[in-house]
Each structure stands twice: as C-alpha cells, then as structure tokens.
PDB file of C-alpha atoms in Angstrom:
ATOM      1  CA  MET A  66      91.880  60.521 128.145  1.00 43.00           C
ATOM      2  CA  SER A  67      90.124  61.438 124.938  1.00 43.00           C
ATOM      3  CA  ASP A  68      90.645  59.531 121.696  1.00 43.00           C
ATOM      4  CA  SER A  69      92.303  62.584 120.138  1.00 44.00           C
ATOM      5  CA  ASN A  70      95.318  61.834 122.259  1.00 47.00           C
ATOM      6  CA  THR A  71      96.109  58.620 120.413  1.00 45.00           C
ATOM      7  CA  THR A  72      94.496  58.885 116.985  1.00 44.00           C
ATOM      8  CA  ASP A  73      96.245  60.420 114.003  1.00 49.00           C
ATOM      9  CA  PHE A  74      96.154  64.184 113.674  1.00 53.00           C
ATOM     10  CA  THR A  75      98.360  66.675 111.846  1.00 58.00           C
ATOM     11  CA  ASN A  76      97.767  69.917 113.738  1.00 65.00           C
ATOM     12  CA  PRO A  77      96.593  69.263 117.299  1.00 74.00           C
ATOM     13  CA  SER A  78      94.415  71.946 118.840  1.00 82.00           C
ATOM     14  CA  ASN A  79      96.113  71.432 122.186  1.00 88.00           C
ATOM     15  CA  PHE A  80      98.770  69.492 124.043  1.00 92.00           C
ATOM     16  CA  ILE A  81      98.452  67.712 127.374  1.00 92.00           C
ATOM     17  CA  LEU A  82     101.176  68.539 129.935  1.00 93.00           C
ATOM     18  CA  MET A  83     101.734  65.652 132.341  1.00 91.00           C
ATOM     19  CA  GLY A  84     103.645  67.514 135.038  1.00 90.00           C
ATOM     20  CA  ILE A  85     106.492  65.434 136.470  1.00 91.00           C
ATOM     21  CA  PRO A  86     105.919  61.820 135.347  1.00 89.00           C
ATOM     22  CA  GLY A  87     106.527  59.348 138.142  1.00 86.00           C
ATOM     23  CA  LEU A  88     106.211  61.951 140.891  1.00 87.00           C
ATOM     24  CA  GLU A  89     102.488  62.675 140.616  1.00 87.00           C
ATOM     25  CA  ILE A  90     101.968  61.777 144.263  1.00 90.00           C
ATOM     26  CA  ALA A  91     104.455  64.470 145.283  1.00 89.00           C
ATOM     27  CA  HIS A  92     103.107  67.232 143.023  1.00 90.00           C
ATOM     28  CA  VAL A  93     101.597  69.186 145.915  1.00 90.00           C
ATOM     29  CA  TRP A  94     104.814  69.133 147.943  1.00 92.00           C
ATOM     30  CA  ILE A  95     106.926  70.037 144.921  1.00 92.00           C
ATOM     31  CA  SER A  96     104.539  72.892 144.158  1.00 93.00           C
ATOM     32  CA  ILE A  97     105.200  74.404 147.594  1.00 94.00           C
ATOM     33  CA  ALA A  98     108.940  74.536 146.891  1.00 94.00           C
ATOM     34  CA  PHE A  99     108.387  75.904 143.375  1.00 94.00           C
ATOM     35  CA  CYS A 100     105.914  78.517 144.589  1.00 94.00           C
ATOM     36  CA  THR A 101     108.325  79.659 147.312  1.00 95.00           C
ATOM     37  CA  MET A 102     111.165  80.046 144.808  1.00 94.00           C
ATOM     38  CA  TYR A 103     108.876  81.906 142.418  1.00 95.00           C
ATOM     39  CA  ALA A 104     107.703  84.314 145.143  1.00 95.00           C
ATOM     40  CA  ILE A 105     111.318  85.059 146.118  1.00 95.00           C
ATOM     41  CA  ALA A 106     112.236  85.591 142.452  1.00 95.00           C
ATOM     42  CA  ILE A 107     109.328  87.994 141.879  1.00 95.00           C
ATOM     43  CA  LEU A 108     109.956  89.977 145.070  1.00 94.00           C
ATOM     44  CA  GLY A 109     113.738  90.079 144.634  1.00 93.00           C
ATOM     45  CA  ASN A 110     113.804  91.111 140.982  1.00 95.00           C
ATOM     46  CA  PHE A 111     111.128  93.780 141.410  1.00 95.00           C
ATOM     47  CA  THR A 112     113.113  95.088 144.380  1.00 92.00           C
ATOM     48  CA  ILE A 113     116.244  95.359 142.223  1.00 93.00           C
ATOM     49  CA  LEU A 114     114.299  97.264 139.546  1.00 94.00           C
ATOM     50  CA  PHE A 115     112.761  99.570 142.148  1.00 93.00           C
ATOM     51  CA  ILE A 116     116.040 100.359 143.907  1.00 92.00           C
ATOM     52  CA  VAL A 117     117.910 101.099 140.673  1.00 92.00           C
ATOM     53  CA  LYS A 118     115.058 103.358 139.541  1.00 92.00           C
ATOM     54  CA  ILE A 119     114.888 105.484 142.712  1.00 91.00           C
ATOM     55  CA  GLU A 120     118.632 105.720 143.402  1.00 89.00           C
ATOM     56  CA  PRO A 121     120.422 108.156 141.026  1.00 89.00           C
ATOM     57  CA  SER A 122     123.875 106.871 142.016  1.00 86.00           C
ATOM     58  CA  LEU A 123     122.944 103.479 140.525  1.00 88.00           C
ATOM     59  CA  HIS A 124     122.207 104.910 137.077  1.00 89.00           C
ATOM     60  CA  GLU A 125     125.348 103.323 135.634  1.00 90.00           C
ATOM     61  CA  PRO A 126     125.972 100.666 132.941  1.00 91.00           C
ATOM     62  CA  MET A 127     126.438  97.835 135.456  1.00 90.00           C
ATOM     63  CA  TYR A 128     123.028  98.472 137.020  1.00 92.00           C
ATOM     64  CA  TYR A 129     121.307  99.013 133.674  1.00 94.00           C
ATOM     65  CA  PHE A 130     122.469  95.536 132.665  1.00 93.00           C
ATOM     66  CA  LEU A 131     121.377  94.251 136.071  1.00 92.00           C
ATOM     67  CA  CYS A 132     117.879  95.619 135.396  1.00 94.00           C
ATOM     68  CA  MET A 133     117.843  93.796 132.052  1.00 95.00           C
ATOM     69  CA  LEU A 134     118.809  90.620 133.890  1.00 94.00           C
ATOM     70  CA  ALA A 135     115.977  91.159 136.396  1.00 95.00           C
ATOM     71  CA  VAL A 136     113.418  91.616 133.604  1.00 95.00           C
ATOM     72  CA  SER A 137     114.702  88.502 131.838  1.00 95.00           C
ATOM     73  CA  ASP A 138     114.437  86.493 135.067  1.00 95.00           C
ATOM     74  CA  LEU A 139     110.887  87.709 135.645  1.00 95.00           C
ATOM     75  CA  VAL A 140     109.813  86.679 132.137  1.00 95.00           C
ATOM     76  CA  LEU A 141     111.545  83.282 132.352  1.00 93.00           C
ATOM     77  CA  SER A 142     109.975  82.284 135.646  1.00 92.00           C
ATOM     78  CA  THR A 143     106.544  83.717 134.807  1.00 94.00           C
ATOM     79  CA  SER A 144     106.397  82.033 131.403  1.00 93.00           C
ATOM     80  CA  THR A 145     106.448  78.572 132.990  1.00 92.00           C
ATOM     81  CA  LEU A 146     105.537  78.498 136.661  1.00 93.00           C
ATOM     82  CA  PRO A 147     101.883  79.681 136.624  1.00 93.00           C
ATOM     83  CA  LYS A 148     101.002  76.862 134.216  1.00 93.00           C
ATOM     84  CA  THR A 149     103.081  74.400 136.224  1.00 93.00           C
ATOM     85  CA  LEU A 150     101.235  75.323 139.417  1.00 93.00           C
ATOM     86  CA  SER A 151      97.876  74.999 137.640  1.00 93.00           C
ATOM     87  CA  ILE A 152      98.866  71.424 136.739  1.00 93.00           C
ATOM     88  CA  PHE A 153      99.896  70.628 140.304  1.00 92.00           C
ATOM     89  CA  TRP A 154      96.964  72.311 142.054  1.00 92.00           C
ATOM     90  CA  PHE A 155      94.016  72.159 139.643  1.00 90.00           C
ATOM     91  CA  ASN A 156      94.975  69.310 137.280  1.00 89.00           C
ATOM     92  CA  SER A 157      94.722  71.833 134.420  1.00 90.00           C
ATOM     93  CA  ARG A 158      96.900  69.991 131.933  1.00 90.00           C
ATOM     94  CA  GLU A 159      95.692  71.262 128.570  1.00 92.00           C
ATOM     95  CA  ILE A 160      97.590  73.988 126.738  1.00 92.00           C
ATOM     96  CA  ASP A 161      96.609  75.419 123.366  1.00 93.00           C
ATOM     97  CA  PHE A 162      98.892  74.475 120.466  1.00 91.00           C
ATOM     98  CA  ASN A 163      99.742  78.109 119.662  1.00 91.00           C
ATOM     99  CA  ALA A 164     100.135  78.958 123.344  1.00 93.00           C
ATOM    100  CA  CYS A 165     102.565  76.038 123.658  1.00 93.00           C
ATOM    101  CA  LEU A 166     104.711  77.320 120.789  1.00 93.00           C
ATOM    102  CA  THR A 167     104.564  80.852 122.230  1.00 94.00           C
ATOM    103  CA  GLN A 168     105.725  79.574 125.605  1.00 95.00           C
ATOM    104  CA  MET A 169     108.541  77.677 123.910  1.00 93.00           C
ATOM    105  CA  TYR A 170     109.627  80.831 122.082  1.00 94.00           C
ATOM    106  CA  PHE A 171     109.650  83.033 125.192  1.00 94.00           C
ATOM    107  CA  ILE A 172     111.640  80.494 127.217  1.00 93.00           C
ATOM    108  CA  HIS A 173     114.423  80.047 124.687  1.00 91.00           C
ATOM    109  CA  CYS A 174     114.376  83.689 123.573  1.00 93.00           C
ATOM    110  CA  PHE A 175     114.976  85.019 127.082  1.00 94.00           C
ATOM    111  CA  LEU A 176     117.498  82.297 127.905  1.00 92.00           C
ATOM    112  CA  THR A 177     119.482  83.470 124.876  1.00 92.00           C
ATOM    113  CA  MET A 178     119.087  87.094 125.969  1.00 94.00           C
ATOM    114  CA  GLU A 179     120.215  86.287 129.495  1.00 93.00           C
ATOM    115  CA  SER A 180     123.363  84.632 128.218  1.00 92.00           C
ATOM    116  CA  ARG A 181     124.197  87.753 126.209  1.00 92.00           C
ATOM    117  CA  ILE A 182     123.436  90.014 129.186  1.00 94.00           C
ATOM    118  CA  PHE A 183     126.163  88.180 131.088  1.00 94.00           C
ATOM    119  CA  VAL A 184     128.570  88.957 128.241  1.00 94.00           C
ATOM    120  CA  ALA A 185     127.644  92.647 128.456  1.00 94.00           C
ATOM    121  CA  MET A 186     128.108  92.623 132.237  1.00 92.00           C
ATOM    122  CA  SER A 187     131.484  90.894 131.853  1.00 92.00           C
ATOM    123  CA  PHE A 188     132.565  93.565 129.382  1.00 93.00           C
ATOM    124  CA  ASP A 189     131.477  96.261 131.841  1.00 92.00           C
ATOM    125  CA  ARG A 190     133.546  94.658 134.620  1.00 89.00           C
ATOM    126  CA  TYR A 191     136.519  94.294 132.255  1.00 90.00           C
ATOM    127  CA  VAL A 192     136.468  97.990 131.359  1.00 91.00           C
ATOM    128  CA  ALA A 193     135.880  99.057 134.978  1.00 88.00           C
ATOM    129  CA  ILE A 194     138.845  97.033 136.298  1.00 87.00           C
ATOM    130  CA  CYS A 195     141.306  97.022 133.393  1.00 87.00           C
ATOM    131  CA  HIS A 196     140.591 100.551 132.071  1.00 88.00           C
ATOM    132  CA  PRO A 197     138.985 102.399 134.989  1.00 86.00           C
ATOM    133  CA  LEU A 198     139.867 105.898 133.746  1.00 87.00           C
ATOM    134  CA  ARG A 199     138.170 105.238 130.406  1.00 90.00           C
ATOM    135  CA  HIS A 200     135.066 103.515 131.734  1.00 89.00           C
ATOM    136  CA  SER A 201     132.782 106.556 131.486  1.00 88.00           C
ATOM    137  CA  THR A 202     133.994 107.381 127.981  1.00 92.00           C
ATOM    138  CA  ILE A 203     133.769 103.809 126.636  1.00 92.00           C
ATOM    139  CA  LEU A 204     130.434 102.776 128.148  1.00 92.00           C
ATOM    140  CA  THR A 205     128.384 105.894 127.495  1.00 92.00           C
ATOM    141  CA  ASN A 206     124.593 105.821 127.583  1.00 92.00           C
ATOM    142  CA  PRO A 207     124.303 105.557 123.760  1.00 93.00           C
ATOM    143  CA  VAL A 208     126.751 102.629 123.773  1.00 94.00           C
ATOM    144  CA  VAL A 209     124.811 100.900 126.559  1.00 94.00           C
ATOM    145  CA  ALA A 210     121.570 101.436 124.608  1.00 94.00           C
ATOM    146  CA  LYS A 211     123.121  99.885 121.472  1.00 95.00           C
ATOM    147  CA  ILE A 212     124.418  96.903 123.445  1.00 94.00           C
ATOM    148  CA  SER A 213     120.983  96.414 125.027  1.00 94.00           C
ATOM    149  CA  LEU A 214     119.279  96.582 121.629  1.00 95.00           C
ATOM    150  CA  THR A 215     121.723  94.027 120.249  1.00 94.00           C
ATOM    151  CA  VAL A 216     120.994  91.702 123.179  1.00 94.00           C
ATOM    152  CA  VAL A 217     117.238  91.872 122.563  1.00 94.00           C
ATOM    153  CA  LEU A 218     117.407  91.569 118.772  1.00 94.00           C
ATOM    154  CA  ARG A 219     119.815  88.637 118.876  1.00 92.00           C
ATOM    155  CA  GLY A 220     117.575  86.702 121.246  1.00 91.00           C
ATOM    156  CA  CYS A 221     114.389  87.437 119.287  1.00 93.00           C
ATOM    157  CA  VAL A 222     115.832  86.658 115.846  1.00 93.00           C
ATOM    158  CA  LEU A 223     117.928  83.581 116.658  1.00 91.00           C
ATOM    159  CA  VAL A 224     115.115  81.750 118.440  1.00 92.00           C
ATOM    160  CA  LEU A 225     112.399  82.756 115.941  1.00 91.00           C
ATOM    161  CA  PRO A 226     112.897  79.677 113.675  1.00 91.00           C
ATOM    162  CA  THR A 227     112.324  77.317 116.616  1.00 91.00           C
ATOM    163  CA  PRO A 228     108.502  77.624 116.919  1.00 90.00           C
ATOM    164  CA  PHE A 229     108.092  77.888 113.131  1.00 89.00           C
ATOM    165  CA  LEU A 230     109.977  74.641 112.614  1.00 88.00           C
ATOM    166  CA  ALA A 231     107.990  72.962 115.390  1.00 86.00           C
ATOM    167  CA  ARG A 232     104.739  74.185 113.839  1.00 86.00           C
ATOM    168  CA  GLN A 233     105.358  72.567 110.465  1.00 84.00           C
ATOM    169  CA  TRP A 234     105.854  69.022 111.781  1.00 82.00           C
ATOM    170  CA  PRO A 235     102.880  66.610 111.678  1.00 83.00           C
ATOM    171  CA  TYR A 236     102.046  65.329 115.163  1.00 81.00           C
ATOM    172  CA  CYS A 237     100.547  61.933 114.420  1.00 76.00           C
ATOM    173  CA  ARG A 238     101.606  59.960 117.497  1.00 69.00           C
ATOM    174  CA  THR A 239     100.266  61.694 120.599  1.00 80.00           C
ATOM    175  CA  ASN A 240      99.724  65.155 122.019  1.00 85.00           C
ATOM    176  CA  ILE A 241     100.841  64.193 125.526  1.00 89.00           C
ATOM    177  CA  ILE A 242     103.996  66.048 126.656  1.00 90.00           C
ATOM    178  CA  PRO A 243     105.749  64.387 129.630  1.00 90.00           C
ATOM    179  CA  HIS A 244     106.778  67.754 131.045  1.00 91.00           C
ATOM    180  CA  THR A 245     105.501  70.726 133.039  1.00 93.00           C
ATOM    181  CA  TYR A 246     105.969  73.176 130.148  1.00 93.00           C
ATOM    182  CA  CYS A 247     106.553  73.174 126.387  1.00 92.00           C
ATOM    183  CA  GLU A 248     110.251  72.450 126.327  1.00 88.00           C
ATOM    184  CA  HIS A 249     111.604  72.392 122.773  1.00 86.00           C
ATOM    185  CA  ILE A 250     112.963  68.841 122.654  1.00 83.00           C
ATOM    186  CA  ALA A 251     109.944  67.446 124.515  1.00 85.00           C
ATOM    187  CA  VAL A 252     107.611  68.903 121.856  1.00 87.00           C
ATOM    188  CA  VAL A 253     109.731  67.959 118.837  1.00 85.00           C
ATOM    189  CA  LYS A 254     109.940  64.338 120.022  1.00 84.00           C
ATOM    190  CA  LEU A 255     106.170  64.044 119.493  1.00 86.00           C
ATOM    191  CA  ALA A 256     106.439  64.705 115.746  1.00 84.00           C
ATOM    192  CA  CYS A 257     106.288  61.727 113.393  1.00 81.00           C
ATOM    193  CA  ASN A 258     108.464  63.331 110.706  1.00 77.00           C
ATOM    194  CA  ASP A 259     112.232  63.668 110.396  1.00 75.00           C
ATOM    195  CA  THR A 260     112.926  66.475 112.865  1.00 78.00           C
ATOM    196  CA  ARG A 261     116.701  66.606 112.502  1.00 82.00           C
ATOM    197  CA  VAL A 262     116.495  70.211 111.282  1.00 86.00           C
ATOM    198  CA  SER A 263     114.949  71.276 114.610  1.00 82.00           C
ATOM    199  CA  SER A 264     117.456  69.237 116.582  1.00 81.00           C
ATOM    200  CA  TYR A 265     120.447  70.567 114.673  1.00 85.00           C
ATOM    201  CA  TYR A 266     119.240  74.140 114.927  1.00 87.00           C
ATOM    202  CA  GLY A 267     118.748  73.737 118.667  1.00 82.00           C
ATOM    203  CA  LEU A 268     122.302  72.392 118.961  1.00 82.00           C
ATOM    204  CA  PHE A 269     123.564  75.317 116.878  1.00 85.00           C
ATOM    205  CA  VAL A 270     121.941  77.859 119.198  1.00 84.00           C
ATOM    206  CA  VAL A 271     123.312  76.125 122.306  1.00 80.00           C
ATOM    207  CA  PHE A 272     126.871  75.414 121.175  1.00 80.00           C
ATOM    208  CA  PHE A 273     127.561  78.281 118.799  1.00 80.00           C
ATOM    209  CA  VAL A 274     125.641  81.097 120.469  1.00 82.00           C
ATOM    210  CA  THR A 275     125.784  80.170 124.159  1.00 83.00           C
ATOM    211  CA  GLY A 276     129.215  78.572 123.726  1.00 85.00           C
ATOM    212  CA  LEU A 277     130.521  81.749 122.108  1.00 90.00           C
ATOM    213  CA  ASP A 278     129.109  83.789 124.986  1.00 91.00           C
ATOM    214  CA  MET A 279     130.949  81.586 127.460  1.00 91.00           C
ATOM    215  CA  VAL A 280     134.184  82.092 125.528  1.00 92.00           C
ATOM    216  CA  PHE A 281     133.746  85.889 125.648  1.00 93.00           C
ATOM    217  CA  ILE A 282     133.055  85.737 129.385  1.00 93.00           C
ATOM    218  CA  ALA A 283     136.103  83.512 129.964  1.00 91.00           C
ATOM    219  CA  VAL A 284     138.335  85.894 127.980  1.00 92.00           C
ATOM    220  CA  SER A 285     136.999  88.905 129.915  1.00 90.00           C
ATOM    221  CA  TYR A 286     137.612  87.260 133.277  1.00 89.00           C
ATOM    222  CA  THR A 287     141.050  86.076 132.247  1.00 90.00           C
ATOM    223  CA  GLN A 288     141.992  89.705 131.592  1.00 90.00           C
ATOM    224  CA  ILE A 289     140.265  90.798 134.804  1.00 87.00           C
ATOM    225  CA  LEU A 290     142.153  88.239 136.910  1.00 85.00           C
ATOM    226  CA  ARG A 291     145.442  89.230 135.294  1.00 87.00           C
ATOM    227  CA  ALA A 292     144.745  92.852 136.182  1.00 84.00           C
ATOM    228  CA  ILE A 293     143.765  91.934 139.755  1.00 82.00           C
ATOM    229  CA  PHE A 294     146.860  89.821 140.416  1.00 81.00           C
ATOM    230  CA  SER A 295     149.074  92.626 139.135  1.00 80.00           C
ATOM    231  CA  LEU A 296     147.829  94.983 141.870  1.00 76.00           C
ATOM    232  CA  PRO A 297     150.433  95.797 144.521  1.00 76.00           C
ATOM    233  CA  THR A 298     148.719  94.785 147.794  1.00 76.00           C
ATOM    234  CA  LYS A 299     146.545  91.904 148.923  1.00 75.00           C
ATOM    235  CA  ASP A 300     143.832  94.201 150.311  1.00 76.00           C
ATOM    236  CA  THR A 301     143.566  96.009 146.990  1.00 74.00           C
ATOM    237  CA  ARG A 302     143.339  92.704 145.126  1.00 75.00           C
ATOM    238  CA  LEU A 303     140.566  91.419 147.402  1.00 76.00           C
ATOM    239  CA  LYS A 304     138.623  94.677 147.185  1.00 73.00           C
ATOM    240  CA  THR A 305     138.858  94.747 143.386  1.00 71.00           C
ATOM    241  CA  PHE A 306     137.873  91.099 143.056  1.00 73.00           C
ATOM    242  CA  GLY A 307     134.893  91.782 145.320  1.00 72.00           C
ATOM    243  CA  THR A 308     133.485  94.218 142.753  1.00 70.00           C
ATOM    244  CA  CYS A 309     133.024  91.376 140.244  1.00 75.00           C
ATOM    245  CA  GLY A 310     132.515  88.482 142.670  1.00 76.00           C
ATOM    246  CA  SER A 311     128.715  88.754 142.641  1.00 78.00           C
ATOM    247  CA  HIS A 312     128.679  88.760 138.849  1.00 81.00           C
ATOM    248  CA  LEU A 313     130.830  85.629 138.753  1.00 83.00           C
ATOM    249  CA  CYS A 314     128.500  83.857 141.214  1.00 83.00           C
ATOM    250  CA  VAL A 315     125.455  84.729 139.080  1.00 86.00           C
ATOM    251  CA  ILE A 316     127.164  83.444 135.926  1.00 88.00           C
ATOM    252  CA  LEU A 317     127.959  80.113 137.575  1.00 86.00           C
ATOM    253  CA  ALA A 318     124.381  79.831 138.901  1.00 85.00           C
ATOM    254  CA  PHE A 319     123.088  80.265 135.342  1.00 88.00           C
ATOM    255  CA  TYR A 320     125.456  78.142 133.258  1.00 88.00           C
ATOM    256  CA  ILE A 321     126.132  75.156 135.531  1.00 84.00           C
ATOM    257  CA  PRO A 322     122.518  73.941 135.960  1.00 81.00           C
ATOM    258  CA  GLY A 323     121.781  74.965 132.357  1.00 79.00           C
ATOM    259  CA  LEU A 324     124.554  72.843 130.901  1.00 79.00           C
ATOM    260  CA  PHE A 325     123.714  69.972 133.243  1.00 78.00           C
ATOM    261  CA  SER A 326     120.048  70.087 132.208  1.00 75.00           C
ATOM    262  CA  PHE A 327     120.923  70.271 128.509  1.00 75.00           C
ATOM    263  CA  LEU A 328     123.444  67.414 128.625  1.00 74.00           C
ATOM    264  CA  THR A 329     121.129  65.088 130.560  1.00 73.00           C
ATOM    265  CA  GLN A 330     118.255  65.945 128.192  1.00 70.00           C
ATOM    266  CA  ARG A 331     120.304  65.236 125.060  1.00 68.00           C
ATOM    267  CA  PHE A 332     122.657  62.465 126.111  1.00 69.00           C
ATOM    268  CA  GLY A 333     121.454  61.132 129.478  1.00 63.00           C
ATOM    269  CA  HIS A 334     119.294  58.350 128.045  1.00 67.00           C
ATOM    270  CA  ASN A 335     119.634  56.285 131.211  1.00 75.00           C
ATOM    271  CA  VAL A 336     118.596  59.167 133.470  1.00 76.00           C
ATOM    272  CA  ALA A 337     115.053  58.931 134.867  1.00 82.00           C
ATOM    273  CA  LEU A 338     112.472  61.127 133.119  1.00 84.00           C
ATOM    274  CA  HIS A 339     111.337  62.785 136.338  1.00 85.00           C
ATOM    275  CA  PHE A 340     114.938  63.885 136.954  1.00 86.00           C
ATOM    276  CA  HIS A 341     115.067  65.495 133.482  1.00 85.00           C
ATOM    277  CA  VAL A 342     111.875  67.432 134.187  1.00 90.00           C
ATOM    278  CA  LEU A 343     112.940  68.481 137.679  1.00 89.00           C
ATOM    279  CA  MET A 344     116.288  69.804 136.394  1.00 87.00           C
ATOM    280  CA  ALA A 345     114.561  71.684 133.565  1.00 88.00           C
ATOM    281  CA  ASN A 346     112.305  73.412 136.112  1.00 90.00           C
ATOM    282  CA  ILE A 347     115.102  74.153 138.557  1.00 88.00           C
ATOM    283  CA  TYR A 348     117.112  75.704 135.716  1.00 87.00           C
ATOM    284  CA  LEU A 349     114.328  78.250 135.120  1.00 90.00           C
ATOM    285  CA  LEU A 350     113.579  78.909 138.799  1.00 91.00           C
ATOM    286  CA  VAL A 351     116.804  78.833 140.793  1.00 91.00           C
ATOM    287  CA  PRO A 352     118.823  81.501 138.888  1.00 91.00           C
ATOM    288  CA  PRO A 353     115.934  84.056 138.939  1.00 93.00           C
ATOM    289  CA  MET A 354     115.634  83.420 142.686  1.00 93.00           C
ATOM    290  CA  LEU A 355     119.373  83.597 143.431  1.00 91.00           C
ATOM    291  CA  ASN A 356     120.360  86.547 141.225  1.00 90.00           C
ATOM    292  CA  PRO A 357     118.709  89.329 143.267  1.00 90.00           C
ATOM    293  CA  ILE A 358     119.829  87.692 146.522  1.00 88.00           C
ATOM    294  CA  ILE A 359     123.449  87.510 145.376  1.00 86.00           C
ATOM    295  CA  TYR A 360     123.478  91.087 144.100  1.00 83.00           C
ATOM    296  CA  GLY A 361     121.574  92.348 147.138  1.00 79.00           C
ATOM    297  CA  VAL A 362     124.001  90.751 149.591  1.00 75.00           C
ATOM    298  CA  ARG A 363     127.286  91.305 147.746  1.00 74.00           C
ATOM    299  CA  THR A 364     126.726  94.742 146.186  1.00 78.00           C
ATOM    300  CA  ARG A 365     127.163  97.420 148.837  1.00 78.00           C
ATOM    301  CA  GLN A 366     125.338 100.187 146.934  1.00 81.00           C
ATOM    302  CA  ILE A 367     122.202  98.051 146.540  1.00 83.00           C
ATOM    303  CA  ARG A 368     122.395  96.741 150.097  1.00 81.00           C
ATOM    304  CA  ASP A 369     122.792 100.215 151.598  1.00 81.00           C
ATOM    305  CA  ARG A 370     119.942 101.663 149.542  1.00 80.00           C
ATOM    306  CA  LEU A 371     117.692  98.764 150.517  1.00 80.00           C
ATOM    307  CA  LEU A 372     118.436  99.274 154.215  1.00 80.00           C
ATOM    308  CA  ARG A 373     117.569 102.957 153.922  1.00 81.00           C
ATOM    309  CA  LEU A 374     114.056 101.975 152.843  1.00 76.00           C
ATOM    310  CA  PHE A 375     113.378 100.642 156.352  1.00 74.00           C
ATOM    311  CA  PRO A 376     113.288 103.215 159.169  1.00 67.00           C
ATOM    312  CA  HIS A 377     115.100 102.250 162.344  1.00 56.00           C
ATOM    313  CA  LYS A 378     115.483 103.763 165.790  1.00 49.00           C
ATOM    314  CA  ARG A 379     118.702 105.450 166.754  1.00 48.00           C
ATOM    315  CA  THR A 380     120.507 103.812 169.650  1.00 44.00           C
TER     316      THR A 380
END
C-alpha cells in the first residue's frame, strides 16, 4: 500500500475500497451470488419496463409508478455492483474521490426516491380500493406527472447536502474504506474533524423522511384493510386484497432489510464488520431482484402479457 494511505492529506485524490473485510478468501464465491442477483434484477426490471410500454391496458397510474420503481432499482443496483465485481474479480480497489461522492449521492438519492414511490403506490391502491369510482378522476395523468416530479425533486434535493458535507471534511487518517462501495457512514468515519453535522443530517433523512413515508404507507393500508374487511363475502375480500398483496410484499422487501442494515450500522457495535458490509450489499441487490419477480408472479395483467410474448403450440 502506498504511503498516501497513511500520511496526512486534506483532499485525497482517491479512496481504496477493501471489499468485504474478513471474507477476502470468499470474494469469488460471493461475486457469483451477487452477479446472479444483479443479472436477475437487470432482466426483470427491463422486462417490466418493456411490458408496460407495449401493452396499452397497462398505461395506468399503478404501472407508471411501477416503471419508476423499476428505473430506481436499475440505478441502485448499477451504481454499486459493477465496482464491487471489479474489486472481487480484478482487485480494482481504487475509486476517484469525486466518483466516490457521486456514487454516495446516487445511492442515497434513489433510496429516498424509492421510499416515496412506495407512498405514491400506496395512495394509488387506497384510491382504487376505497374510492374505486373516483380513481380515474383523482389520479389523472397530470396528477400522476406532478406526483412523479415531486418524488424525483424530493430525492435530489434532500440528499444533495450529503456529498457536499462529506467533501468539506479533512481526511487526515486514511483513505481506506472497509466497504465495497462509498457508503455514507463508512466515508464520514474517515474524516478527522467533528462530523456530527453529517451524522445528524443522515439521521434526519432516515427518521424524518423515510419514517414519515412509512407512516403514510401504514395509514393508507389501515384504510385499505378497513375497506376490505367491510366487504360482504370472503371471496370478494380475498380478491380485493390480492390486488394490493404484491405491493405489500415489495414494501416489506424494501424496508425490513433497509432498517436492519441501518440499525446494525449505527448501533450494532458488536456486530462483525463483514456482516455490516454484506447486509449493506444485500439491501441494494435483493429488493431490485425481487420486485419484478413479485409483480410478475402476482399481477395477472403483467403475467398474461409476458406469456403472450412466447409462442406456444395449441393442444
């Protein structure tokens, strides 16, 4: 390792990503699993985008939001995994300082967007189930466009201070990041200044923004469940719940590993470092892989349109 990794410097020209500390011997095997998940995520999300584009009956608010979710998943997985695989396969550990901050911004920006997309999808399900006759008049195309713009702007603006704050700190200890990508806390920990502003702002984004999103989703589904249980027959209740079941599965797949990763990163001081890094990678890979599978299997319109793409013999 070069001397620049341990001598004092204020603005490093690059950082060194260590991969998964403690599991270096298993990097190749881990890369196979990561690459498989990434390939499924890419194929599945592009398939969702393609099917919604070519099928006019899917040009509805629910599927517009689903396309936004697919784009967000593609950006999240692509912003981290290619560099991770280059570490595992080619020992390419260096990342430019500005590229590191850019990667950090894209990760947290699109995580924030994805959380808000789930709120928009929950609102769509609430209107569709609780006010079905007014759905087309409430969620018009201009309204959907405004919601989508709000989702994008909120993510871009709220996360913007994060790389700027990280850029101003002097990095006088080391430029070695014990991670596979430029995770915010992992980078800030390298600074030799008081970085409480960055830490507090990160907590604000997680608890106030993401926490508020979870409250909105919980309120929406409380109203949805009340409406479902008030339906007269069991078959009707099951059929109605099935229309939002896939969305609920996707929400759980996003928030549960995300909260677990965040809590272990912030408060799990006795948890092994390699477990922190593995959970942080799984959080960015598993939801993008599962989302198109869940929607493809549980949403009849998408499943039927996908099957029509493959010719089959009549029996």
